[in-house]
């Protein structure tokens, strides 16, 4: 019995650092260019004009009856505070039938560019 409990504690002690490394690698914001995106209610303003949109090939939707369940959100330039990074387009799952997705976009006014995030209407 004493040998079993010592092995159990040793196995747990060895597994803890591996689990911690796995969690850190999964939670790293490095997976998205420019880090993580801000919440949708945050206003992004810059005096620099965003580059023109990149050409994208829209992939097939993720489900058979996709037009009922998914909407394509085109890619866009995201301002990081120091420069622009391209965020590729992706499908968004429809929250409720009958709702319409309004695409996000940059607008120019009073010498500044403002990003309005996409949202359901």
Tab-separated table of C-alpha atoms in Angstrom:
chain	number	residue	atom	x	y	z
A	1	UNK	CA	0.000	0.000	0.000
A	2	UNK	CA	2.788	2.427	0.832
A	3	UNK	CA	4.472	1.769	-2.526
A	4	UNK	CA	1.225	2.372	-4.445
A	5	UNK	CA	0.527	5.728	-2.802
A	6	UNK	CA	4.114	6.895	-3.407
A	7	UNK	CA	3.843	6.012	-7.102
A	8	UNK	CA	0.478	7.760	-7.322
A	9	UNK	CA	1.837	10.953	-5.822
A	10	UNK	CA	4.940	10.813	-8.030
A	11	UNK	CA	2.797	10.340	-11.154
A	12	UNK	CA	0.632	13.303	-10.178
A	13	UNK	CA	3.702	15.431	-9.512
A	14	UNK	CA	5.100	14.566	-12.951
A	15	UNK	CA	1.794	15.183	-14.732
A	16	UNK	CA	1.186	18.645	-13.218
A	17	UNK	CA	3.949	20.485	-15.158
A	18	UNK	CA	2.894	18.801	-18.416
A	19	UNK	CA	-0.727	19.797	-17.835
A	20	UNK	CA	0.297	23.368	-17.034
A	21	UNK	CA	2.385	23.589	-20.239
A	22	UNK	CA	-0.567	22.274	-22.258
A	23	UNK	CA	-2.960	24.822	-20.743
A	24	UNK	CA	-0.565	27.716	-21.367
A	25	UNK	CA	-0.052	26.711	-24.999
A	26	UNK	CA	-3.817	26.477	-25.594
A	27	UNK	CA	-4.575	29.834	-23.998
A	28	UNK	CA	-1.836	31.789	-25.766
A	29	UNK	CA	-3.157	34.739	-27.824
A	30	UNK	CA	-0.384	34.076	-30.350
A	31	UNK	CA	-2.768	31.987	-32.472
A	32	UNK	CA	-4.428	35.082	-33.930
A	33	UNK	CA	-2.424	37.725	-35.756
A	34	UNK	CA	-2.231	40.844	-33.618
A	35	UNK	CA	-3.315	38.984	-30.478
A	36	UNK	CA	-6.932	38.694	-29.411
A	37	UNK	CA	-9.750	40.767	-30.842
A	38	UNK	CA	-11.511	43.282	-28.596
A	39	UNK	CA	-15.125	42.707	-27.513
A	40	UNK	CA	-17.736	43.790	-30.110
A	41	UNK	CA	-18.778	46.878	-28.122
A	42	UNK	CA	-15.259	48.407	-28.175
A	43	UNK	CA	-14.767	51.278	-30.642
A	44	UNK	CA	-11.564	51.119	-32.683
A	45	UNK	CA	-10.334	54.466	-34.033
A	46	UNK	CA	-7.166	55.332	-35.944
A	47	UNK	CA	-5.860	58.137	-38.091
A	48	UNK	CA	-4.269	55.634	-40.511
A	49	UNK	CA	-6.285	54.454	-43.483
A	50	UNK	CA	-6.732	50.665	-43.598
A	51	UNK	CA	-5.299	48.873	-46.651
A	52	UNK	CA	-7.741	47.633	-49.311
A	53	UNK	CA	-9.430	44.313	-48.466
A	54	UNK	CA	-7.602	41.166	-49.533
A	55	UNK	CA	-9.197	38.848	-52.086
A	56	UNK	CA	-10.640	35.744	-50.453
A	57	UNK	CA	-12.059	32.505	-51.767
A	58	UNK	CA	-15.163	31.655	-49.780
A	59	UNK	CA	-15.009	27.995	-48.721
A	60	UNK	CA	-18.084	25.777	-48.689
A	61	UNK	CA	-20.254	26.267	-45.587
A	62	UNK	CA	-19.738	23.893	-42.675
A	63	UNK	CA	-23.202	22.285	-42.951
A	64	UNK	CA	-25.510	20.990	-45.703
A	65	UNK	CA	-28.317	23.532	-45.183
A	66	UNK	CA	-25.817	26.278	-44.440
A	67	UNK	CA	-27.741	29.296	-45.709
A	68	UNK	CA	-30.249	28.698	-42.932
A	69	UNK	CA	-27.619	28.318	-40.220
A	70	UNK	CA	-24.424	30.153	-41.258
A	71	UNK	CA	-23.448	33.552	-42.675
A	72	UNK	CA	-20.090	34.406	-44.274
A	73	UNK	CA	-18.270	37.311	-42.609
A	74	UNK	CA	-15.586	38.597	-45.003
A	75	UNK	CA	-12.064	39.193	-43.756
A	76	UNK	CA	-11.032	42.653	-42.635
A	77	UNK	CA	-8.069	44.696	-41.495
A	78	UNK	CA	-7.786	44.926	-37.705
A	79	UNK	CA	-5.982	47.872	-36.096
A	80	UNK	CA	-3.613	46.706	-33.317
A	81	UNK	CA	-2.631	50.156	-32.108
A	82	UNK	CA	0.600	50.120	-34.108
A	83	UNK	CA	-0.462	48.710	-37.473
A	84	UNK	CA	-3.008	46.652	-39.375
A	85	UNK	CA	-3.237	42.849	-39.465
A	86	UNK	CA	-5.510	40.863	-41.765
A	87	UNK	CA	-8.219	38.797	-40.045
A	88	UNK	CA	-9.434	36.149	-42.540
A	89	UNK	CA	-13.133	35.712	-43.265
A	90	UNK	CA	-15.105	33.026	-41.469
A	91	UNK	CA	-18.594	31.625	-41.097
A	92	UNK	CA	-20.797	32.837	-38.258
A	93	UNK	CA	-23.565	30.672	-36.889
A	94	UNK	CA	-26.957	32.363	-37.123
A	95	UNK	CA	-28.273	33.113	-33.642
A	96	UNK	CA	-31.969	33.117	-34.585
A	97	UNK	CA	-33.763	32.511	-37.861
A	98	UNK	CA	-34.952	35.770	-39.348
A	99	UNK	CA	-32.013	37.794	-38.004
A	100	UNK	CA	-29.772	39.563	-40.522
A	101	UNK	CA	-25.985	39.842	-40.176
A	102	UNK	CA	-24.680	43.379	-40.750
A	103	UNK	CA	-21.020	43.159	-41.834
A	104	UNK	CA	-18.415	45.181	-39.989
A	105	UNK	CA	-16.568	47.955	-41.782
A	106	UNK	CA	-14.282	50.978	-41.635
A	107	UNK	CA	-15.738	54.485	-42.030
A	108	UNK	CA	-13.892	57.781	-42.431
A	109	UNK	CA	-15.053	60.942	-40.675
A	110	UNK	CA	-13.362	63.988	-39.109
A	111	UNK	CA	-9.833	62.837	-40.045
A	112	UNK	CA	-10.253	59.441	-38.331
A	113	UNK	CA	-11.100	55.898	-39.385
A	114	UNK	CA	-13.553	54.013	-37.158
A	115	UNK	CA	-14.200	50.263	-37.188
A	116	UNK	CA	-17.798	49.193	-36.624
A	117	UNK	CA	-17.939	45.474	-35.753
A	118	UNK	CA	-20.359	43.130	-37.476
A	119	UNK	CA	-23.558	42.442	-35.569
A	120	UNK	CA	-26.996	40.833	-35.777
A	121	UNK	CA	-29.938	43.061	-36.644
